[in-house]
XYZ file of C-alpha atoms in Angstrom:
317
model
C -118.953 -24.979 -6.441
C -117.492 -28.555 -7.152
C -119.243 -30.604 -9.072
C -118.013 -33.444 -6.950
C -119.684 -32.837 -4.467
C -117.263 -31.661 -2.114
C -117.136 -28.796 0.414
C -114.481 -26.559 -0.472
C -114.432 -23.020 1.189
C -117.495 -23.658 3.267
C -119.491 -24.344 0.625
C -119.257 -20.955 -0.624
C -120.879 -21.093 -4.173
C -123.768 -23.150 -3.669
C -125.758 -21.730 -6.749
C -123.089 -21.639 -9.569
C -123.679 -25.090 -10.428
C -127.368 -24.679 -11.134
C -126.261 -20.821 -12.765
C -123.868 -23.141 -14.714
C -126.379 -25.753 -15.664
C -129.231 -23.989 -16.686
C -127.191 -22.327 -19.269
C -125.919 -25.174 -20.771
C -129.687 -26.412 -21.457
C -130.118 -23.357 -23.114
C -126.681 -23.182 -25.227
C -128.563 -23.508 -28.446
C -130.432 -20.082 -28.046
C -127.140 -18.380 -26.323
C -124.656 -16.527 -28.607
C -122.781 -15.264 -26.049
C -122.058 -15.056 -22.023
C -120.542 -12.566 -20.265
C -119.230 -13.043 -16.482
C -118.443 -9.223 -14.981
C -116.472 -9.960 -12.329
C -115.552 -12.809 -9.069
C -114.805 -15.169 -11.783
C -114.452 -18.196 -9.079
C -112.710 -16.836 -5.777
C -110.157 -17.942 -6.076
C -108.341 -16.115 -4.337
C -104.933 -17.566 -4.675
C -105.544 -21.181 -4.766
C -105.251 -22.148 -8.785
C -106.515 -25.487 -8.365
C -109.710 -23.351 -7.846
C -109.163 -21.656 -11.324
C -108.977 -25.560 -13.163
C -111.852 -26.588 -11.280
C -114.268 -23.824 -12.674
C -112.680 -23.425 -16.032
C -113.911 -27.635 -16.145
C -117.321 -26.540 -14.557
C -117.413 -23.921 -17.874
C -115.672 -26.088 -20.462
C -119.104 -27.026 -22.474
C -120.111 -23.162 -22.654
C -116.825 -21.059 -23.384
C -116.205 -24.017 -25.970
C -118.871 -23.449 -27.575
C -120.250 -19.449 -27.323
C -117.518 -16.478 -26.600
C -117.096 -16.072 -22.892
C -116.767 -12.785 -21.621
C -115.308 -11.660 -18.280
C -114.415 -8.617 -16.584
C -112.176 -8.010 -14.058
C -113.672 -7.691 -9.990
C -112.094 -7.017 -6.969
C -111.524 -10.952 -5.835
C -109.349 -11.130 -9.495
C -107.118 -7.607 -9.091
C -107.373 -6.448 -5.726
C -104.096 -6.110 -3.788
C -101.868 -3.816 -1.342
C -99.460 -1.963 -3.086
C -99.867 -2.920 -6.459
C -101.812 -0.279 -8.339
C -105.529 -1.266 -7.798
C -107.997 1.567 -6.980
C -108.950 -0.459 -4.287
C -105.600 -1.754 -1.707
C -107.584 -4.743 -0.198
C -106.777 -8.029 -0.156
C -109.240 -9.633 -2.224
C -107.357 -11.396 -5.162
C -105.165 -13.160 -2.505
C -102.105 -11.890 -4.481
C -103.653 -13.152 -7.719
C -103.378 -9.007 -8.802
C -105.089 -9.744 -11.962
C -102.692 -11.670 -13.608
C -104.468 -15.687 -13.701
C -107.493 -13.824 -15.525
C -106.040 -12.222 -17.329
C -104.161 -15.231 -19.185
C -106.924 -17.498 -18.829
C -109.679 -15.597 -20.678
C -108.981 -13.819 -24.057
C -110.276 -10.174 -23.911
C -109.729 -7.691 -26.661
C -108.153 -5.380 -24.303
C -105.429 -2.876 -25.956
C -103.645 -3.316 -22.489
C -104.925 -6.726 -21.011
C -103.756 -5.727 -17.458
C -106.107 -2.543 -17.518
C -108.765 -4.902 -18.360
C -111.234 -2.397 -19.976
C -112.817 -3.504 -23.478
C -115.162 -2.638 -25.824
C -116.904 -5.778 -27.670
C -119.331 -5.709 -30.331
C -121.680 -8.393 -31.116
C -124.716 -9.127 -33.164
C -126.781 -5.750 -32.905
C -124.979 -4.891 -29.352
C -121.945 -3.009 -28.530
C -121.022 -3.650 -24.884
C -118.574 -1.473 -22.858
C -117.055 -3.226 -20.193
C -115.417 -1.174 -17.292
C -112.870 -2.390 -14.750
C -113.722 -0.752 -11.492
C -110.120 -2.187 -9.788
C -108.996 0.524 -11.718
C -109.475 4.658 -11.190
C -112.372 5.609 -13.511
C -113.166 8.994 -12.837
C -112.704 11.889 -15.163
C -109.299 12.487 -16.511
C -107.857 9.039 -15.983
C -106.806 6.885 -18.656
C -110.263 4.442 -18.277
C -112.767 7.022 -18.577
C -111.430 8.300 -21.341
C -111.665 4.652 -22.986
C -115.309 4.984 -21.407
C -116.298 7.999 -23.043
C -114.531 6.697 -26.554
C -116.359 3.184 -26.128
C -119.870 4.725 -25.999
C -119.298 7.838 -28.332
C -117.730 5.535 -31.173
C -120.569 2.879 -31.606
C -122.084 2.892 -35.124
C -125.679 2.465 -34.086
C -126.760 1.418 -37.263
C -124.834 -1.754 -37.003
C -124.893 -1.953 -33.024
C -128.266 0.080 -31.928
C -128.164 -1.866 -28.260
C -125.805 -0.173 -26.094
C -125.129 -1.659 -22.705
C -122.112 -0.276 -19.744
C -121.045 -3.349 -17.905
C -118.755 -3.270 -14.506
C -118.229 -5.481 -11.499
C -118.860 -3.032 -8.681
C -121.855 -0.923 -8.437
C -121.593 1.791 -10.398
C -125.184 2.818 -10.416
C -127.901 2.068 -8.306
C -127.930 -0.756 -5.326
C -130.474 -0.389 -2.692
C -127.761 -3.229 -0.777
C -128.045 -2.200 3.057
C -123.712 -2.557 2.175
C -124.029 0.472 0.381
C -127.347 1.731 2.437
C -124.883 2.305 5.518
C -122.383 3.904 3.677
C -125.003 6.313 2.723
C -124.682 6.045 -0.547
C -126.737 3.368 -2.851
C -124.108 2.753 -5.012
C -120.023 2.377 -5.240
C -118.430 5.715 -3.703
C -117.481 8.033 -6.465
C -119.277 5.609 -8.768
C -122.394 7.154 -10.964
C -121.384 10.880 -10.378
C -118.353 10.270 -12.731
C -120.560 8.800 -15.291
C -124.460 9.303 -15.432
C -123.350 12.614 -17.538
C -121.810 9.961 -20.618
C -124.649 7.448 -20.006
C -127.366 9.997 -20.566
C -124.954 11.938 -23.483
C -124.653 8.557 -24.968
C -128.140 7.234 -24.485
C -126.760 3.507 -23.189
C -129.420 0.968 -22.897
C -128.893 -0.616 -19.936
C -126.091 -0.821 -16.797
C -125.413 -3.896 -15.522
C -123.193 -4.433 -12.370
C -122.337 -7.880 -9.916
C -119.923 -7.249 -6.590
C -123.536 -7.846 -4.649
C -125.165 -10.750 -4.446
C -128.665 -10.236 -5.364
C -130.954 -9.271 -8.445
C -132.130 -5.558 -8.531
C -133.853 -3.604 -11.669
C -134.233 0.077 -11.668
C -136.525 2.532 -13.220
C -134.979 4.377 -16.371
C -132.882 6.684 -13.771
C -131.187 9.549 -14.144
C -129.300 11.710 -10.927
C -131.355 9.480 -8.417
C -134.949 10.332 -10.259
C -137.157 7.817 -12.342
C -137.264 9.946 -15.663
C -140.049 7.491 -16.781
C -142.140 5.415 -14.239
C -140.063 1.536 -13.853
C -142.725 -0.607 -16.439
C -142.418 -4.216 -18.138
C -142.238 -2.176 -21.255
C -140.826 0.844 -22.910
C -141.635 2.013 -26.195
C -140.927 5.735 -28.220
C -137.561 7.811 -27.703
C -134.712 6.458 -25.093
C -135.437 8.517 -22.110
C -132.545 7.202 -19.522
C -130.323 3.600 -18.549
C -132.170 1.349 -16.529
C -129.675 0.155 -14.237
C -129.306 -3.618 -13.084
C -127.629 -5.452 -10.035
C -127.096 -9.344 -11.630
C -125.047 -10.700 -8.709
C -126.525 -13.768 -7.793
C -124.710 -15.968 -10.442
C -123.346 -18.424 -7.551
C -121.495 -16.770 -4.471
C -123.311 -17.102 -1.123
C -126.078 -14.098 -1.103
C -125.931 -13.911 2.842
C -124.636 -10.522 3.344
C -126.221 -8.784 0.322
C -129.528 -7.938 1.766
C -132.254 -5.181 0.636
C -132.553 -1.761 2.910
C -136.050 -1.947 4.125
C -136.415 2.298 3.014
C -138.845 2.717 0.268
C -136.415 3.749 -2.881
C -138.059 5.456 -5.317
C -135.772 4.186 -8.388
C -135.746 0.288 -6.948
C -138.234 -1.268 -9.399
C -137.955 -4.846 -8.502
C -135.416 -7.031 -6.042
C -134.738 -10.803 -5.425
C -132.434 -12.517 -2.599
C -131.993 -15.635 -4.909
C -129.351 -16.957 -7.565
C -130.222 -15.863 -11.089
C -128.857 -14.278 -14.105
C -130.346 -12.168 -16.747
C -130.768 -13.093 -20.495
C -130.758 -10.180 -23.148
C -132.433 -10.692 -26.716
C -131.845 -8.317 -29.857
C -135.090 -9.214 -32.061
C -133.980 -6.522 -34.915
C -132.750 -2.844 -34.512
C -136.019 -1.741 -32.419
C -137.442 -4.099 -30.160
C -135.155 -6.233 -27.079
C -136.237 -8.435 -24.160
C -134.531 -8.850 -21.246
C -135.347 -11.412 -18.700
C -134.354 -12.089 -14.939
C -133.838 -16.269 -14.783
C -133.547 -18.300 -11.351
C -130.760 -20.274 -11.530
C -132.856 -23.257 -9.519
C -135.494 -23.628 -12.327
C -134.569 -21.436 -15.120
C -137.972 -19.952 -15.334
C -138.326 -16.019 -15.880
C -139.088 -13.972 -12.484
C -138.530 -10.559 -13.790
C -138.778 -9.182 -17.490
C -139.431 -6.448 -19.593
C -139.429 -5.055 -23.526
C -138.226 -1.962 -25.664
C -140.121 -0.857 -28.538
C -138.669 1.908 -30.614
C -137.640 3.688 -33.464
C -134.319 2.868 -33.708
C -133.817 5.692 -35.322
C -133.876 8.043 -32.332
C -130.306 6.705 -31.118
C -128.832 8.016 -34.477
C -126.726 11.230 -34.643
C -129.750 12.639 -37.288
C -132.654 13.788 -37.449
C -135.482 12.104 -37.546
C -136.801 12.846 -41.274
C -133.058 12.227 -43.062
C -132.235 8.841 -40.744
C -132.071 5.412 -42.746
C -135.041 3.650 -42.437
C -133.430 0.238 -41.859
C -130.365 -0.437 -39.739
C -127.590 -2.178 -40.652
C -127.425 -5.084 -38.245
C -131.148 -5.957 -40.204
Protein backbone atom coordinates (compact mmCIF):
# COMPACT_ATOMS: atom_id res chain seq x y z
CA UNK A 1 0.00 0.00 0.00
CA UNK A 2 1.47 3.64 -0.19
CA UNK A 3 2.04 5.24 2.65
CA UNK A 4 1.06 8.42 0.91
CA UNK A 5 -1.94 7.87 0.74
CA UNK A 6 -2.46 7.26 -2.74
CA UNK A 7 -4.48 4.71 -4.75
CA UNK A 8 -2.25 2.74 -6.75
CA UNK A 9 -3.61 -0.57 -8.31
CA UNK A 10 -7.08 -0.11 -6.93
CA UNK A 11 -6.07 0.04 -3.71
CA UNK A 12 -4.96 -3.40 -3.73
CA UNK A 13 -3.01 -3.84 -0.38
CA UNK A 14 -5.07 -2.12 1.99
CA UNK A 15 -3.74 -4.09 5.12
CA UNK A 16 0.11 -4.14 4.57
CA UNK A 17 0.51 -0.90 6.10
CA UNK A 18 -1.06 -1.84 9.40
CA UNK A 19 0.86 -5.68 8.81
CA UNK A 20 3.86 -3.29 8.38
CA UNK A 21 3.21 -1.13 11.37
CA UNK A 22 2.37 -3.34 13.96
CA UNK A 23 5.63 -4.99 13.52
CA UNK A 24 7.63 -2.17 13.82
CA UNK A 25 6.02 -1.50 17.44
CA UNK A 26 7.08 -4.74 18.24
CA UNK A 27 10.79 -4.70 16.65
CA UNK A 28 12.33 -4.95 20.06
CA UNK A 29 10.87 -8.52 20.78
CA UNK A 30 11.36 -9.61 16.87
CA UNK A 31 14.64 -11.36 15.87
CA UNK A 32 13.63 -12.11 12.69
CA UNK A 33 10.77 -11.80 9.78
CA UNK A 34 10.19 -13.88 7.15
CA UNK A 35 7.88 -12.85 4.01
CA UNK A 36 7.06 -16.37 1.90
CA UNK A 37 6.06 -15.12 -1.08
CA UNK A 38 3.97 -11.85 -3.22
CA UNK A 39 6.64 -9.71 -1.89
CA UNK A 40 4.68 -6.40 -3.22
CA UNK A 41 2.99 -7.18 -6.73
CA UNK A 42 4.72 -5.80 -8.43
CA UNK A 43 4.34 -7.19 -11.18
CA UNK A 44 6.61 -5.37 -13.50
CA UNK A 45 6.37 -1.88 -12.36
CA UNK A 46 9.83 -1.31 -10.15
CA UNK A 47 8.79 1.87 -8.83
CA UNK A 48 6.49 -0.59 -6.90
CA UNK A 49 9.62 -2.55 -5.63
CA UNK A 50 11.27 1.13 -4.09
CA UNK A 51 8.08 1.98 -2.69
CA UNK A 52 7.78 -1.20 -0.40
CA UNK A 53 11.43 -1.74 0.18
CA UNK A 54 10.86 2.25 1.92
CA UNK A 55 7.57 0.90 3.58
CA UNK A 56 10.19 -2.04 5.12
CA UNK A 57 13.33 0.05 5.55
CA UNK A 58 12.99 0.33 9.61
CA UNK A 59 12.51 -3.62 9.89
CA UNK A 60 14.99 -5.36 7.32
CA UNK A 61 17.49 -2.63 8.78
CA UNK A 62 17.24 -3.70 11.75
CA UNK A 63 16.19 -7.79 12.07
CA UNK A 64 17.15 -10.30 8.97
CA UNK A 65 14.37 -10.26 6.45
CA UNK A 66 13.49 -13.33 4.92
CA UNK A 67 11.60 -13.91 1.66
CA UNK A 68 10.70 -16.63 -0.52
CA UNK A 69 9.94 -16.68 -3.87
CA UNK A 70 5.75 -16.76 -5.04
CA UNK A 71 4.20 -16.91 -8.14
CA UNK A 72 3.65 -12.84 -8.61
CA UNK A 73 7.90 -12.77 -8.24
CA UNK A 74 8.82 -15.92 -10.84
CA UNK A 75 5.92 -16.75 -12.74
CA UNK A 76 6.24 -16.47 -16.54
CA UNK A 77 5.51 -18.20 -20.10
CA UNK A 78 8.31 -19.90 -21.35
CA UNK A 79 10.83 -19.36 -18.94
CA UNK A 80 11.20 -22.41 -16.73
CA UNK A 81 8.61 -21.85 -13.89
CA UNK A 82 6.48 -24.87 -12.83
CA UNK A 83 3.76 -22.71 -13.27
CA UNK A 84 3.62 -20.74 -17.23
CA UNK A 85 1.27 -17.88 -16.01
CA UNK A 86 1.75 -14.54 -16.15
CA UNK A 87 2.02 -13.48 -12.72
CA UNK A 88 5.53 -11.81 -12.27
CA UNK A 89 4.66 -9.52 -15.27
CA UNK A 90 8.03 -10.59 -16.81
CA UNK A 91 9.78 -9.88 -13.51
CA UNK A 92 10.77 -14.04 -13.78
CA UNK A 93 12.36 -13.86 -10.48
CA UNK A 94 15.11 -11.83 -11.16
CA UNK A 95 14.21 -8.10 -9.02
CA UNK A 96 13.92 -10.51 -5.85
CA UNK A 97 16.21 -12.09 -6.25
CA UNK A 98 18.85 -9.08 -6.21
CA UNK A 99 16.98 -7.15 -3.82
CA UNK A 100 16.86 -9.57 -0.86
CA UNK A 101 20.00 -11.59 0.22
CA UNK A 102 19.09 -15.33 0.58
CA UNK A 103 21.61 -18.00 1.31
CA UNK A 104 20.58 -19.83 -1.68
CA UNK A 105 23.48 -22.13 -3.34
CA UNK A 106 21.70 -21.11 -6.68
CA UNK A 107 19.79 -17.76 -5.94
CA UNK A 108 17.56 -18.23 -9.07
CA UNK A 109 16.21 -21.67 -7.66
CA UNK A 110 15.38 -19.76 -4.66
CA UNK A 111 15.24 -22.71 -2.16
CA UNK A 112 17.18 -22.19 1.29
CA UNK A 113 17.72 -23.58 4.38
CA UNK A 114 18.25 -20.89 7.35
CA UNK A 115 19.01 -21.54 10.81
CA UNK A 116 18.32 -19.27 13.58
CA UNK A 117 18.23 -19.14 17.31
CA UNK A 118 16.78 -22.71 18.28
CA UNK A 119 14.92 -22.96 14.66
CA UNK A 120 15.99 -24.35 11.44
CA UNK A 121 13.57 -23.22 8.72
CA UNK A 122 13.31 -24.85 5.24
CA UNK A 123 12.04 -22.65 2.78
CA UNK A 124 10.61 -24.17 -0.53
CA UNK A 125 10.03 -22.38 -3.83
CA UNK A 126 6.86 -23.77 -5.27
CA UNK A 127 7.58 -21.72 -8.91
CA UNK A 128 9.77 -24.46 -9.15
CA UNK A 129 9.02 -28.54 -9.74
CA UNK A 130 9.22 -30.08 -6.24
CA UNK A 131 8.17 -33.45 -6.54
CA UNK A 132 10.29 -36.49 -6.05
CA UNK A 133 13.36 -36.79 -8.12
CA UNK A 134 13.81 -33.16 -9.02
CA UNK A 135 16.62 -31.18 -7.99
CA UNK A 136 14.33 -29.16 -5.03
CA UNK A 137 13.10 -32.05 -3.26
CA UNK A 138 16.11 -33.43 -2.97
CA UNK A 139 17.35 -30.04 -1.24
CA UNK A 140 13.95 -30.66 0.73
CA UNK A 141 14.67 -33.93 1.97
CA UNK A 142 18.57 -32.79 2.77
CA UNK A 143 17.20 -29.50 4.57
CA UNK A 144 15.04 -31.45 7.07
CA UNK A 145 17.24 -34.70 7.43
CA UNK A 146 20.49 -32.52 8.17
CA UNK A 147 19.23 -30.30 11.13
CA UNK A 148 21.21 -30.87 14.36
CA UNK A 149 18.29 -30.80 16.73
CA UNK A 150 20.26 -30.23 19.58
CA UNK A 151 21.20 -26.83 18.40
CA UNK A 152 17.93 -26.23 16.21
CA UNK A 153 15.06 -28.55 17.97
CA UNK A 154 12.15 -26.23 16.11
CA UNK A 155 11.74 -27.38 12.70
CA UNK A 156 9.39 -25.48 10.46
CA UNK A 157 8.71 -26.15 6.12
CA UNK A 158 7.87 -22.79 4.71
CA UNK A 159 6.43 -22.23 0.91
CA UNK A 160 4.31 -19.67 -0.87
CA UNK A 161 1.62 -21.87 -2.37
CA UNK A 162 -0.34 -24.31 -0.44
CA UNK A 163 1.38 -27.15 0.02
CA UNK A 164 -0.71 -28.62 2.76
CA UNK A 165 -3.99 -28.00 3.86
CA UNK A 166 -6.40 -24.91 2.64
CA UNK A 167 -10.03 -25.32 3.13
CA UNK A 168 -9.98 -21.98 0.31
CA UNK A 169 -13.28 -22.63 -1.82
CA UNK A 170 -10.04 -21.82 -4.74
CA UNK A 171 -8.80 -25.04 -3.96
CA UNK A 172 -12.42 -26.49 -2.66
CA UNK A 173 -13.50 -26.42 -6.50
CA UNK A 174 -10.57 -27.88 -7.72
CA UNK A 175 -11.34 -30.68 -5.46
CA UNK A 176 -8.49 -30.72 -3.81
CA UNK A 177 -7.78 -28.57 -0.40
CA UNK A 178 -4.48 -27.86 -1.18
CA UNK A 179 -1.92 -27.00 -4.28
CA UNK A 180 -2.29 -29.93 -6.98
CA UNK A 181 0.48 -32.39 -6.55
CA UNK A 182 1.35 -30.46 -3.39
CA UNK A 183 1.31 -32.60 0.12
CA UNK A 184 1.37 -36.09 -1.64
CA UNK A 185 5.05 -35.35 -2.63
CA UNK A 186 5.88 -34.45 0.85
CA UNK A 187 3.72 -35.45 3.98
CA UNK A 188 6.04 -38.80 3.75
CA UNK A 189 9.48 -36.30 4.70
CA UNK A 190 7.36 -34.12 7.05
CA UNK A 191 6.21 -37.03 9.14
CA UNK A 192 9.96 -38.95 8.55
CA UNK A 193 11.38 -35.73 9.70
CA UNK A 194 8.98 -34.81 12.45
CA UNK A 195 8.77 -30.83 11.21
CA UNK A 196 7.02 -28.63 13.59
CA UNK A 197 4.93 -26.69 11.74
CA UNK A 198 4.01 -25.81 7.72
CA UNK A 199 3.40 -22.56 6.95
CA UNK A 200 2.13 -21.42 3.45
CA UNK A 201 0.66 -17.66 1.92
CA UNK A 202 -0.65 -17.63 -2.02
CA UNK A 203 -4.32 -17.29 -0.12
CA UNK A 204 -5.40 -14.61 1.54
CA UNK A 205 -6.69 -15.66 4.80
CA UNK A 206 -5.52 -17.22 8.24
CA UNK A 207 -6.17 -21.04 8.63
CA UNK A 208 -4.64 -23.51 11.49
CA UNK A 209 -4.91 -27.19 11.20
CA UNK A 210 -5.00 -30.06 13.53
CA UNK A 211 -1.56 -32.01 13.78
CA UNK A 212 -2.49 -33.75 10.24
CA UNK A 213 -1.23 -36.41 8.62
CA UNK A 214 -2.78 -37.97 4.91
CA UNK A 215 -5.99 -35.76 5.50
CA UNK A 216 -6.59 -37.25 9.30
CA UNK A 217 -6.14 -35.26 12.68
CA UNK A 218 -3.53 -37.72 14.31
CA UNK A 219 -4.20 -35.76 17.59
CA UNK A 220 -7.46 -33.72 18.16
CA UNK A 221 -6.53 -29.59 16.90
CA UNK A 222 -5.94 -28.08 20.87
CA UNK A 223 -4.34 -24.65 22.18
CA UNK A 224 -1.72 -26.97 23.48
CA UNK A 225 0.41 -29.94 22.80
CA UNK A 226 2.61 -31.54 25.13
CA UNK A 227 4.62 -35.33 25.12
CA UNK A 228 6.13 -36.90 21.77
CA UNK A 229 5.67 -34.94 18.21
CA UNK A 230 2.80 -36.75 16.76
CA UNK A 231 2.39 -34.82 13.17
CA UNK A 232 2.92 -30.89 11.41
CA UNK A 233 0.24 -28.69 12.11
CA UNK A 234 -0.17 -26.96 8.99
CA UNK A 235 -0.85 -23.07 8.64
CA UNK A 236 -2.34 -20.73 5.85
CA UNK A 237 -0.68 -16.99 6.97
CA UNK A 238 -1.86 -15.09 3.87
CA UNK A 239 -3.42 -12.15 5.04
CA UNK A 240 -0.19 -10.03 5.45
CA UNK A 241 -1.72 -7.13 3.10
CA UNK A 242 -3.18 -8.21 -0.42
CA UNK A 243 -6.95 -7.77 -0.81
CA UNK A 244 -8.61 -11.08 0.91
CA UNK A 245 -11.74 -10.83 -1.49
CA UNK A 246 -11.44 -13.96 -3.37
CA UNK A 247 -9.92 -16.19 -0.65
CA UNK A 248 -13.02 -17.29 1.05
CA UNK A 249 -13.72 -20.47 3.44
CA UNK A 250 -15.78 -23.65 1.82
CA UNK A 251 -18.80 -23.78 3.97
CA UNK A 252 -18.15 -28.13 4.21
CA UNK A 253 -17.33 -29.13 7.66
CA UNK A 254 -13.37 -30.17 7.34
CA UNK A 255 -12.36 -32.31 9.78
CA UNK A 256 -8.52 -31.09 9.90
CA UNK A 257 -9.63 -27.09 9.69
CA UNK A 258 -9.06 -26.13 13.34
CA UNK A 259 -9.59 -22.47 13.19
CA UNK A 260 -10.09 -19.74 10.10
CA UNK A 261 -10.15 -15.87 9.81
CA UNK A 262 -11.10 -13.59 6.62
CA UNK A 263 -8.93 -10.70 8.10
CA UNK A 264 -5.21 -9.34 7.70
CA UNK A 265 -2.86 -10.90 10.24
CA UNK A 266 0.37 -12.60 10.60
CA UNK A 267 1.63 -15.15 12.97
CA UNK A 268 4.45 -14.68 15.60
CA UNK A 269 6.58 -17.82 16.63
CA UNK A 270 8.52 -17.90 20.10
CA UNK A 271 11.39 -20.50 21.03
CA UNK A 272 11.31 -20.25 25.05
CA UNK A 273 14.25 -23.06 25.34
CA UNK A 274 14.59 -26.49 23.53
CA UNK A 275 10.98 -27.78 24.78
CA UNK A 276 8.34 -25.39 25.02
CA UNK A 277 7.18 -22.68 21.77
CA UNK A 278 4.20 -20.34 21.33
CA UNK A 279 2.83 -19.41 18.36
CA UNK A 280 0.31 -16.72 17.98
CA UNK A 281 -2.17 -15.54 15.15
CA UNK A 282 -1.95 -11.33 15.32
CA UNK A 283 -4.55 -8.94 13.46
CA UNK A 284 -2.76 -6.66 11.64
CA UNK A 285 -5.58 -3.77 12.66
CA UNK A 286 -4.82 -4.03 16.45
CA UNK A 287 -2.04 -6.36 16.94
CA UNK A 288 -3.85 -8.28 19.56
CA UNK A 289 -3.66 -12.26 19.52
CA UNK A 290 -6.89 -14.02 17.86
CA UNK A 291 -5.55 -17.46 17.60
CA UNK A 292 -2.69 -19.23 19.69
CA UNK A 293 -1.39 -22.23 20.97
CA UNK A 294 1.80 -24.01 22.99
CA UNK A 295 4.20 -27.13 22.74
CA UNK A 296 5.43 -28.76 25.72
CA UNK A 297 7.93 -31.52 25.29
CA UNK A 298 10.82 -33.44 25.80
CA UNK A 299 12.96 -32.24 23.40
CA UNK A 300 14.53 -35.13 23.46
CA UNK A 301 12.04 -37.15 21.41
CA UNK A 302 13.13 -35.25 18.07
CA UNK A 303 16.71 -36.71 18.58
CA UNK A 304 18.03 -39.63 16.46
CA UNK A 305 18.41 -41.68 20.18
CA UNK A 306 16.84 -43.20 22.42
CA UNK A 307 15.30 -41.90 25.02
CA UNK A 308 17.56 -43.19 28.09
CA UNK A 309 21.20 -42.29 26.20
CA UNK A 310 19.83 -38.60 24.77
CA UNK A 311 21.59 -35.41 26.34
CA UNK A 312 19.64 -34.01 28.84
CA UNK A 313 20.14 -30.38 27.77
CA UNK A 314 20.20 -29.11 24.20
CA UNK A 315 22.58 -27.14 22.77
CA UNK A 316 20.75 -24.00 21.74
CA UNK A 317 20.19 -23.81 25.99
Amino acid sequence: AEADGSNEFNDFQPGSLNTTNQIIRDLKNIDMVLHIGDICYANGYLSQWDQFTSQIEPIASTVPYMIGSGNHERDWPGTGSFYGNLDSGGECGVPAQTVFYTPAENRAKFWYATDYGMFRFCIANTEEDWRPGTEQYKFIEQCLSSVDRQKQPWLIFLAHRVLGYSSCTYYETEGTFEEPMGREALQELWQKYKVDLAFYGHVHNYERTCPVYQSQCVVDASDHYSGPFKATTHVVVGGAGASIADSAFTTSNIQWSHFRDFDFGFVKLTAFNQSSLLFEYKKSHDGNVYDHFTISRDYRDVLACSIDNCPRTTLAS
